Tab-separated table of C-alpha atoms in Angstrom:
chain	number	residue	atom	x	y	z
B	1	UNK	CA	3.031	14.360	-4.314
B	2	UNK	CA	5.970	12.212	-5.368
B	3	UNK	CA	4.331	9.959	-7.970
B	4	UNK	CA	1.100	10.910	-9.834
B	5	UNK	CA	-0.193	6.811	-10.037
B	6	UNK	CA	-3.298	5.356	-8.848
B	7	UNK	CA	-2.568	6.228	-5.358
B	8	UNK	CA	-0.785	9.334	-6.126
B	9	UNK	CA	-4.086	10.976	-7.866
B	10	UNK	CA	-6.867	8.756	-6.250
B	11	UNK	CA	-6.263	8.856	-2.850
B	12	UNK	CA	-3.121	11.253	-1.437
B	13	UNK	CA	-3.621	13.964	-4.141
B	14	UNK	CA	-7.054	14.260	-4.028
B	15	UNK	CA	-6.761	14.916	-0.067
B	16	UNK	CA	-4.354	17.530	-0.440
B	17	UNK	CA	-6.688	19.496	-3.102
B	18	UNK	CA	-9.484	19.151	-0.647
B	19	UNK	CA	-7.345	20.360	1.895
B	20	UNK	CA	-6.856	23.625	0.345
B	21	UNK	CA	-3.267	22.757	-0.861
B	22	UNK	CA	-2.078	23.370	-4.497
B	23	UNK	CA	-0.753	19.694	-5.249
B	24	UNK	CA	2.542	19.390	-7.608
B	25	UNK	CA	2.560	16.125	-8.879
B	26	UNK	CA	6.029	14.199	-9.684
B	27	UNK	CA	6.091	11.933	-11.883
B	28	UNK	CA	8.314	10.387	-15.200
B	29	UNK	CA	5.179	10.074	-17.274
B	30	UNK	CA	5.340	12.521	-19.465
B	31	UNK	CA	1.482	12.144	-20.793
B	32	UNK	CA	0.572	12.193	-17.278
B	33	UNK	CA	2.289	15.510	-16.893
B	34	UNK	CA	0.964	17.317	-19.437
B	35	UNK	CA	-2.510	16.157	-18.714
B	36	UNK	CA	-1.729	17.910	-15.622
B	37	UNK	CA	-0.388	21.020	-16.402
B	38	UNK	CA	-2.801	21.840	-19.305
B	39	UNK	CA	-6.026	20.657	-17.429
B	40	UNK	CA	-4.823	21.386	-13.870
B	41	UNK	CA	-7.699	19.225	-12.411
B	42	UNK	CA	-8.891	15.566	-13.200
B	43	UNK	CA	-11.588	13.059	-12.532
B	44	UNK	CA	-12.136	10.240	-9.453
B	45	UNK	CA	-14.981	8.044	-9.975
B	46	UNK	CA	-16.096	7.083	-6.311
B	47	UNK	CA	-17.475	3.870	-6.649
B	48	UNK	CA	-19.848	3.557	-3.612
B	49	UNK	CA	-23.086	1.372	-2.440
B	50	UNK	CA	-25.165	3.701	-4.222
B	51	UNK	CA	-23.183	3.982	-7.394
B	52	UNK	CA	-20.811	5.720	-9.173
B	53	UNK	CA	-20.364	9.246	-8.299
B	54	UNK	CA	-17.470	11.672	-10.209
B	55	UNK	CA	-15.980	14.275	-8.494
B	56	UNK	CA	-13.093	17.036	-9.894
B	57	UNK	CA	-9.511	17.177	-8.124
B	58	UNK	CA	-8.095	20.696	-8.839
B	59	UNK	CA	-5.570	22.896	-7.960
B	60	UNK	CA	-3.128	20.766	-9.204
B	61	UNK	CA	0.057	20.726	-11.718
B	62	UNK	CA	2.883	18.492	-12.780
B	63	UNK	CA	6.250	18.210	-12.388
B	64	UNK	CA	9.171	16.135	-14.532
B	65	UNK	CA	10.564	13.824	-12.445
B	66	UNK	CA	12.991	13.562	-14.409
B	67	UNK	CA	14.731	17.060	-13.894
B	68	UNK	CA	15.943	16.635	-10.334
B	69	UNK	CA	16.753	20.541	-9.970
B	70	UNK	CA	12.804	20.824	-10.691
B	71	UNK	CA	11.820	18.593	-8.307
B	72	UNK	CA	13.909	19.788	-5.793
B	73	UNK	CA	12.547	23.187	-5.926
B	74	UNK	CA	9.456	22.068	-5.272
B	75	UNK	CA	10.610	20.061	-2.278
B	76	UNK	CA	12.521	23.261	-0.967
B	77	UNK	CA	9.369	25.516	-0.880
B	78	UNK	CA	6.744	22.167	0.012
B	79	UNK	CA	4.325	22.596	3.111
B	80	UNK	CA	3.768	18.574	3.287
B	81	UNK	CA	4.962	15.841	0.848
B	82	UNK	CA	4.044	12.445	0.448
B	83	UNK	CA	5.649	9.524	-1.928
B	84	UNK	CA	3.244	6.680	-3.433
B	85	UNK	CA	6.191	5.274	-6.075
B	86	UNK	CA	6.639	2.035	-4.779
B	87	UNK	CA	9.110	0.470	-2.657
B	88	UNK	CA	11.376	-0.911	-5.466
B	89	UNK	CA	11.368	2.940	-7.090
B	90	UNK	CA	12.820	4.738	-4.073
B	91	UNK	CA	16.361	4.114	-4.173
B	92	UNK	CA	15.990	5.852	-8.054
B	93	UNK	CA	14.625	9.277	-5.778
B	94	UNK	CA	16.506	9.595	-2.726
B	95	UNK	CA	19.635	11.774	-4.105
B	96	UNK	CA	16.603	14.200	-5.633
B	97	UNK	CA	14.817	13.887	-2.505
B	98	UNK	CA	18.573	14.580	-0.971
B	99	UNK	CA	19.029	17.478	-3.086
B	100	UNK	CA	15.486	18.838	-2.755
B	101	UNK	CA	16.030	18.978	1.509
B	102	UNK	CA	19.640	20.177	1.491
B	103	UNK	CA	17.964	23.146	-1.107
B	104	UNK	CA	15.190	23.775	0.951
B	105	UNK	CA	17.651	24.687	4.303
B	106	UNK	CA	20.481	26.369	2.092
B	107	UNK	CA	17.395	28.918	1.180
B	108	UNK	CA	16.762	29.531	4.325
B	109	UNK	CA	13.395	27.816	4.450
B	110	UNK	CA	12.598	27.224	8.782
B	111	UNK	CA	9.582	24.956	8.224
B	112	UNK	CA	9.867	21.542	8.853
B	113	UNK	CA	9.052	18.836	6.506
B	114	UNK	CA	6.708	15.814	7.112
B	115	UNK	CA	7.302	13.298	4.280
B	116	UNK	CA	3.781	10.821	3.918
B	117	UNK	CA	5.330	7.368	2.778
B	118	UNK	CA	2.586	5.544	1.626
B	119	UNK	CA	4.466	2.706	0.292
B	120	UNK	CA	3.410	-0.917	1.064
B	121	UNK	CA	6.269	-2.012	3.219
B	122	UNK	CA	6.776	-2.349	6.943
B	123	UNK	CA	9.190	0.366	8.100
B	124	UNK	CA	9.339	2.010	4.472
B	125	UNK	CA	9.477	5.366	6.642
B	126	UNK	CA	13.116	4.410	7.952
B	127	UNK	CA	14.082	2.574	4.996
B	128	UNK	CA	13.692	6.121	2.775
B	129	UNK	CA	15.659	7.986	5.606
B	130	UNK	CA	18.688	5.332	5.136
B	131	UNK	CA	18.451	6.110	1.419
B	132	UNK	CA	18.393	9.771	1.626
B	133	UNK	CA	20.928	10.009	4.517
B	134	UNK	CA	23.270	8.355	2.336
B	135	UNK	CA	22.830	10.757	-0.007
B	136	UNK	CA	23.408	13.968	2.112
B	137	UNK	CA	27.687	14.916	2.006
B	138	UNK	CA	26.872	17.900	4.792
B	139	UNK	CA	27.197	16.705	8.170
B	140	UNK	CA	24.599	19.832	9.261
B	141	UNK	CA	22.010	18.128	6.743
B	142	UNK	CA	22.323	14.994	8.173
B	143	UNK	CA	21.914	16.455	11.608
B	144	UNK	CA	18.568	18.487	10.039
B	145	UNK	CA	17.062	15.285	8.842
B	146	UNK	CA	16.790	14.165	12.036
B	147	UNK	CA	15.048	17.325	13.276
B	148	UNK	CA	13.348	18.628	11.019
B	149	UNK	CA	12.118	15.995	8.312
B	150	UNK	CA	9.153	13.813	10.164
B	151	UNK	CA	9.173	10.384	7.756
B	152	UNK	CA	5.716	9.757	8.349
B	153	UNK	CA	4.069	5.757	7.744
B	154	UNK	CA	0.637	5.828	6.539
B	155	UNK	CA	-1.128	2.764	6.267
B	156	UNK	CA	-3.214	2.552	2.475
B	157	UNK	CA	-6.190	1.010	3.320
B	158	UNK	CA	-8.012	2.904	0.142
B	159	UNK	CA	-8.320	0.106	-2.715
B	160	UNK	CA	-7.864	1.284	-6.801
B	161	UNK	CA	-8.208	-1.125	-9.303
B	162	UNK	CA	-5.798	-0.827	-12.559
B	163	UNK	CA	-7.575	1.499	-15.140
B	164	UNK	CA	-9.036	0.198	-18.384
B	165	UNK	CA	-9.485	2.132	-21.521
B	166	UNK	CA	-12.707	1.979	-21.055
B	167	UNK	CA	-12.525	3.169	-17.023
B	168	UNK	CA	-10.500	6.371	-18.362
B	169	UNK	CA	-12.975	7.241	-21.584
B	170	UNK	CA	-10.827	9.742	-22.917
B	171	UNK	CA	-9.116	10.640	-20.080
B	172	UNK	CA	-5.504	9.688	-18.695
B	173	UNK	CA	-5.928	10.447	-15.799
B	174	UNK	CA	-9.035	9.819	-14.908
B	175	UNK	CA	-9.253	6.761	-11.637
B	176	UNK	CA	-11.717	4.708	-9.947
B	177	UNK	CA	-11.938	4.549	-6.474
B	178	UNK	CA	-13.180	2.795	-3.190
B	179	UNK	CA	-15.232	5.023	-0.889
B	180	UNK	CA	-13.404	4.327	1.967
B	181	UNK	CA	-10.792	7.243	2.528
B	182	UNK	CA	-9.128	7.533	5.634
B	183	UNK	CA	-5.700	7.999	6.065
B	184	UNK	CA	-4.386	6.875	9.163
B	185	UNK	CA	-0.804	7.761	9.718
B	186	UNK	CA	2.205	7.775	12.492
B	187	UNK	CA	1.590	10.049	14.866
B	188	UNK	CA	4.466	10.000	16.759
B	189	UNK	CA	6.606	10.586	13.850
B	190	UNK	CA	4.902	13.905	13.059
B	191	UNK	CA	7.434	16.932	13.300
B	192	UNK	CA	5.791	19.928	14.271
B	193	UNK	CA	1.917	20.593	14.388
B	194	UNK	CA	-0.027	18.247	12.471
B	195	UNK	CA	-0.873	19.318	8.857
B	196	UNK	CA	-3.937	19.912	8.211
B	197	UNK	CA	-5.056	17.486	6.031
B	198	UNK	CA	-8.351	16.373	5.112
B	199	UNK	CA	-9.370	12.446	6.952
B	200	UNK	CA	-5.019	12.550	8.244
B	201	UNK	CA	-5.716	10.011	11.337
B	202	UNK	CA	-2.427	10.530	13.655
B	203	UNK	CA	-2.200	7.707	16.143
B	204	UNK	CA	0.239	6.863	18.413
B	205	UNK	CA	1.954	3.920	18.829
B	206	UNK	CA	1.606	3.011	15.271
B	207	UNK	CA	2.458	-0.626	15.094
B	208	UNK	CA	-1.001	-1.933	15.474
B	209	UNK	CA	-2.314	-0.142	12.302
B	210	UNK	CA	0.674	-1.088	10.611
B	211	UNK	CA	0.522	-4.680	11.040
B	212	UNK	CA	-3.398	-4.747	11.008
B	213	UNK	CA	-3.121	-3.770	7.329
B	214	UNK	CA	-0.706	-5.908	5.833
B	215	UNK	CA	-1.499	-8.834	8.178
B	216	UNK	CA	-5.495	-8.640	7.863
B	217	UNK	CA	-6.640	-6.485	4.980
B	218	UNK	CA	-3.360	-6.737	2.706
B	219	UNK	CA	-3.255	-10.863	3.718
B	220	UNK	CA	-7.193	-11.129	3.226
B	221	UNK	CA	-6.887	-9.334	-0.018
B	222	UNK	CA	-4.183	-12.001	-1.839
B	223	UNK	CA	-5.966	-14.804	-0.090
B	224	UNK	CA	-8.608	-13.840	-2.288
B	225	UNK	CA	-6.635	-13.334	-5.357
B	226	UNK	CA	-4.804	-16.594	-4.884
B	227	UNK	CA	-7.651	-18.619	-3.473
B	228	UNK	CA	-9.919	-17.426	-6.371
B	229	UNK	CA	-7.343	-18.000	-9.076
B	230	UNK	CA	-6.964	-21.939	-7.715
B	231	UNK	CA	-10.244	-22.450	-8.498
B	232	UNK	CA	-10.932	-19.863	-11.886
B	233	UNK	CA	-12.033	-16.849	-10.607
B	234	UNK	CA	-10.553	-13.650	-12.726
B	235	UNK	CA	-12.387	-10.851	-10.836
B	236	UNK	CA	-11.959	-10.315	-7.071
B	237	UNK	CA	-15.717	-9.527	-6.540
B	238	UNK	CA	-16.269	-13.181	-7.920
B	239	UNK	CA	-13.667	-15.015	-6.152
B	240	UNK	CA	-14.762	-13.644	-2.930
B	241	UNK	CA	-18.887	-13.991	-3.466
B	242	UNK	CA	-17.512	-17.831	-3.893
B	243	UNK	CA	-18.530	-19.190	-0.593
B	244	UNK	CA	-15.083	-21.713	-0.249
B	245	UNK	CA	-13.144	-18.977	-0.748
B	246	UNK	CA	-14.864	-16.384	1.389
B	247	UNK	CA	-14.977	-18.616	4.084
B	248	UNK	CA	-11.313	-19.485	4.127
B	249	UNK	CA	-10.037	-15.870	3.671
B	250	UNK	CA	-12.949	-14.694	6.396
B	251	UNK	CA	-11.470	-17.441	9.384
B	252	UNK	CA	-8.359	-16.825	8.674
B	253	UNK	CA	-8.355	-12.808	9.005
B	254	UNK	CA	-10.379	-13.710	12.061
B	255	UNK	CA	-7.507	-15.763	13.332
B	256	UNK	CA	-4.870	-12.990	12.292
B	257	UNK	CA	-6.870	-10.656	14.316
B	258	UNK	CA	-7.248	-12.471	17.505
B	259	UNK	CA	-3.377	-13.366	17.392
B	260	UNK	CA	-3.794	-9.247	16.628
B	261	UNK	CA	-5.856	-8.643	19.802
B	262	UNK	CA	-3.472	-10.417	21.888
B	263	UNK	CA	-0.172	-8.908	20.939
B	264	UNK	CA	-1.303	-5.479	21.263
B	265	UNK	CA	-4.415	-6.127	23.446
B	266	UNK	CA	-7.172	-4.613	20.824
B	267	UNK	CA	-10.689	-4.873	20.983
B	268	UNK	CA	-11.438	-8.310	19.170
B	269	UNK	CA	-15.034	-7.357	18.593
B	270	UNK	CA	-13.443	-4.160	16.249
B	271	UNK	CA	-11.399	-6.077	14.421
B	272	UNK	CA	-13.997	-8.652	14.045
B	273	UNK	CA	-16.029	-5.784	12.432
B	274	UNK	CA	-13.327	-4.814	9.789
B	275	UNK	CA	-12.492	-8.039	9.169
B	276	UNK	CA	-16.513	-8.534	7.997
B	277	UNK	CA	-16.477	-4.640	6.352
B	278	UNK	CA	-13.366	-5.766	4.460
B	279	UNK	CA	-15.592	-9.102	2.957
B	280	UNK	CA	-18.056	-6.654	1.384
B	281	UNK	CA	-15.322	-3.987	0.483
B	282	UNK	CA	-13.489	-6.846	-1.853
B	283	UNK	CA	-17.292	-7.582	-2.800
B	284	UNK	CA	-17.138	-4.386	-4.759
B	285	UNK	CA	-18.374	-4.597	-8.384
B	286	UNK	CA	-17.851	-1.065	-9.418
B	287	UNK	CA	-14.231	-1.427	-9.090
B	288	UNK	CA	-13.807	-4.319	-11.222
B	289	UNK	CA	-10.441	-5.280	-9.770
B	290	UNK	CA	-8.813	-8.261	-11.074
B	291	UNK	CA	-6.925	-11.793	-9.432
B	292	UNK	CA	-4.229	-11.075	-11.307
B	293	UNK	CA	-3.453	-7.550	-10.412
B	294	UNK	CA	-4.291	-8.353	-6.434
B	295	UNK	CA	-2.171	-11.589	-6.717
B	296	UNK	CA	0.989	-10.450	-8.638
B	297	UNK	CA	4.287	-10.051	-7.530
B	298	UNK	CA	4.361	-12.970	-4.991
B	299	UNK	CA	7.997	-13.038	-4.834
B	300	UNK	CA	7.526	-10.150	-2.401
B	301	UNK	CA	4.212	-11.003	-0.817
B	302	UNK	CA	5.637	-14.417	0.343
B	303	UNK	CA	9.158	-13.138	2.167
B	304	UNK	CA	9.244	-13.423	5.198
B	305	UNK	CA	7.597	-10.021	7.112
B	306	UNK	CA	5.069	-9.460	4.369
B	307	UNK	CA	1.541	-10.440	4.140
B	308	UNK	CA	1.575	-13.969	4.332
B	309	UNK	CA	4.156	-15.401	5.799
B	310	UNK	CA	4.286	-12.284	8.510
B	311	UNK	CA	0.852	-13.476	9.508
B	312	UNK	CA	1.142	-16.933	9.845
B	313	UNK	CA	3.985	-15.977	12.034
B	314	UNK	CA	2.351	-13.924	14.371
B	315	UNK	CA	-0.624	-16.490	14.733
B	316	UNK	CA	1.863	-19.315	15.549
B	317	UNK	CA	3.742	-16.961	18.133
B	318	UNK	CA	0.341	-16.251	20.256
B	319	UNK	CA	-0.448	-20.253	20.075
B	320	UNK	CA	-3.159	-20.653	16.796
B	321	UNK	CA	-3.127	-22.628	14.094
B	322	UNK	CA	-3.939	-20.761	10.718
B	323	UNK	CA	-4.367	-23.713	8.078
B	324	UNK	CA	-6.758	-21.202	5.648
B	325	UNK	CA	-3.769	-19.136	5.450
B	326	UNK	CA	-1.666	-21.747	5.055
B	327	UNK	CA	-3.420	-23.653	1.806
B	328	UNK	CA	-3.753	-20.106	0.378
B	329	UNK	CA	0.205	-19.609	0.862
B	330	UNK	CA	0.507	-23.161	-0.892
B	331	UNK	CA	-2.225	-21.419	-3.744
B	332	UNK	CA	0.285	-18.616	-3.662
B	333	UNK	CA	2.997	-20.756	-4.922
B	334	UNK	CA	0.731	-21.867	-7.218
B	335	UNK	CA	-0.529	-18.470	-8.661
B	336	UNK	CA	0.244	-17.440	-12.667
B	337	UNK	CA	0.489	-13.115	-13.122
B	338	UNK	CA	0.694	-14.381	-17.160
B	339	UNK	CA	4.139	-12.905	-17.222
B	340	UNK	CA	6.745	-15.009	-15.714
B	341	UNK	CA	9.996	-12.977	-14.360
B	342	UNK	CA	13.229	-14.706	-14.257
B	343	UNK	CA	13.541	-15.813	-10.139
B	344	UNK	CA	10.195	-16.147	-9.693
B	345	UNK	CA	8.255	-17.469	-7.384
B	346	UNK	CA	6.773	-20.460	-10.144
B	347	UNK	CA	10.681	-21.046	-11.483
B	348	UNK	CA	11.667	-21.604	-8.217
B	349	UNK	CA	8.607	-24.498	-7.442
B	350	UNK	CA	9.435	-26.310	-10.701
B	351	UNK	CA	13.277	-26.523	-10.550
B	352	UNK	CA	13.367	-27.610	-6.526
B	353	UNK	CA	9.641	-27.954	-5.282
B	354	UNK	CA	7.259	-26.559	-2.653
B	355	UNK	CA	10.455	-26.868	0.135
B	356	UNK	CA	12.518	-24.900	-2.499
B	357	UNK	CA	9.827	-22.091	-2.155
B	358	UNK	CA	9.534	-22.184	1.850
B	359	UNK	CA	13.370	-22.439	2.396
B	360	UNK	CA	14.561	-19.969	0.130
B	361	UNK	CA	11.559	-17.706	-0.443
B	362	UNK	CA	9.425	-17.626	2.980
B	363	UNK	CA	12.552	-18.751	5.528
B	364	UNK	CA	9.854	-20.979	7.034
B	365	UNK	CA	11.252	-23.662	9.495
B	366	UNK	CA	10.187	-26.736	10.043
B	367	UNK	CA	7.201	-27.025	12.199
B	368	UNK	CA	3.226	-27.401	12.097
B	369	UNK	CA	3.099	-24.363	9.638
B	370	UNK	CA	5.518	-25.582	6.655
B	371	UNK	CA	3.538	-29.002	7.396
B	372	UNK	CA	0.192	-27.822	6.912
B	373	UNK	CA	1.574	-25.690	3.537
B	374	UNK	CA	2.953	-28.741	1.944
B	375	UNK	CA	0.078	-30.731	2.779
């Protein structure tokens, strides 16, 4: 498990264990790590309708990311991997990850390799094989990646707050978790039999559940965050138990997902469903999840194929008119993390405006959308 984070330990990890697998976590944090190896189990507070319930993860180690012949070791002799590092992190692992395949085939090792990217980017599966494919000098290893590595996309619908002090009591590594834990993945990029692993939902084509994620429950989320935040909300189960905002990030989810339904002809009643189960998932209390942490980095989350602006794209391609969307993209602009990056969304808006944010941020054209932002 390439990255021992939120993610990392409270969702992929925690599968694997379950599964029967002994998980080697990577990761550069070295208190992390040693939590790991000395305890070789930690905590995941499930934080359900009925409570909080704590449950053990074991079975598991760390590894130092930061020795790549140690890493790729453990990729050479790996039954299943997965990466949850982040999308900006990957370029820093792809020669290990490089070094870790072209190991595991010089030993001999026949089995192929299906690689889990859980990273919250459309196509992250075939932007990691570009990086690693660089990487590889052996024309046969380039030729084996092809074959015999499957670069599986998962889609991350599991939500985990940042952890508090008081969240870890003591414990590093202790994280709080939704309930929710299915893990539905890309079926058709699966080489080999499917592994076994515990709630691994292979389907096939994959697209839907891709853009269903980021363009409902992803979108929905930051409408929340930035919605809440415009009017003083600091906690996403208070932003979205205000009735203005749930309302506006309800209709338009609804309106992604019949602009959904009729691009890949899905049953509108289902995703009518999640879009409601999603409304009392961000309702949870348990996981204390902030605006800020939901909302940040909207330099990414506005470009043009991510959350936002992907959606209101796809709604104004099947005919529909998302304005909710479009005032909480204009709340987007609007939205303070509390530490301002040079670039940023907020420098850009007050050196050349809202047009300076849509032109060289979103790409948005002219049209009823950027109209209905700037209003």
């Amino acid at each position: 498990m390439y990255g021992a984070g939120n993610i990392g330990r409270g969702f992929i990890g925690q599968l694997f264990s379950e599964s029967g697998y002994e998980v080697a976590f990577v990761d550069v944090n070295m208190e992390v790590i040693g939590r790991l190896n000395a305890d070789r189990a930690y905590p995941v507070v499930i934080c359900g309708g009925g409570g909080l319930r704590e449950v053990s993860v074991g079975n598991v180690r760390g590894v130092d990311g930061s020795d790549p012949d140690a890493v790729a070791a453990e990729i050479a002799d790996a039954s299943v991997m997965a990466t949850a590092v982040g999308v900006n992190v990957l370029p820093r692992i792809a020669s290990t990850l490089a070094k870790g395949l072209s190991l595991r085939w010089s030993s001999g090792n026949p089995e192929p390799l299906n690689i889990i990217v859980c990273e919250n980017m459309v196509g992250a599966n075939r932007h990691l094989k570009g990086l690693i494919e660089a990487c590889l000098a052996d024309a046969g290893d380039k030729a084996r990646l092809s074959s015999d590595v499957g670069f599986v996309e998962a889609s991350i619908g599991r939500m985990v707050p940042v952890m508090t002090p008081e969240m870890q009591a003591g414990n590093a590594l202790r994280v709080y978790v939704e309930e929710y834990c299915s893990l539905p993945v890309d079926g058709d990029a699966i080489v080999g039999p499917v592994p076994p692993i515990k709630n691994l939902l292979p389907y096939a084509p994959f697209d839907f559940h891709i853009k269903r994620k980021l363009y409902v429950h992803n979108m929905g989320h930051a409408l929340t965050a930035y919605l809440g935040h415009l009017v003083g909300h600091e906690l996403i189960w208070e932003a979205i138990e205000d009735p203005n905002v749930q309302l506006s990030v309800l209709k338009s989810m609804l309106c992604v997902g019949y602009a959904l339904s009729k691009e890949y002809g899905a049953d509108f009643a289902e995703l009518y469903l999640h879009a409601e189960d999603l409304i009392a998932r961000f309702g949870n209390k348990a996981l204390n999840d902030t605006v800020r942490r939901v909302g940040n980095d909207t330099l990414r989350k506005l470009s043009p194929d991510d959350r936002l602006i992907g959606a209101l794209g796809l709604c104004r391609k099947h005919g529909l008119r998302n304005d909710h969307l479009a005032m909480g993209i204009a709340a987007a602009m609007l939205f303070d993390a509390g530490d301002p990056k040079p670039g940023d969304v907020r420098e850009i808006l007050a050196a050349g405006g809202p047009g300076a944010v849509l032109d060289g941020v979103c790409r948005l054209e002219a049209g009823e959308d950027r109209d209905a932002i700037l209003r």
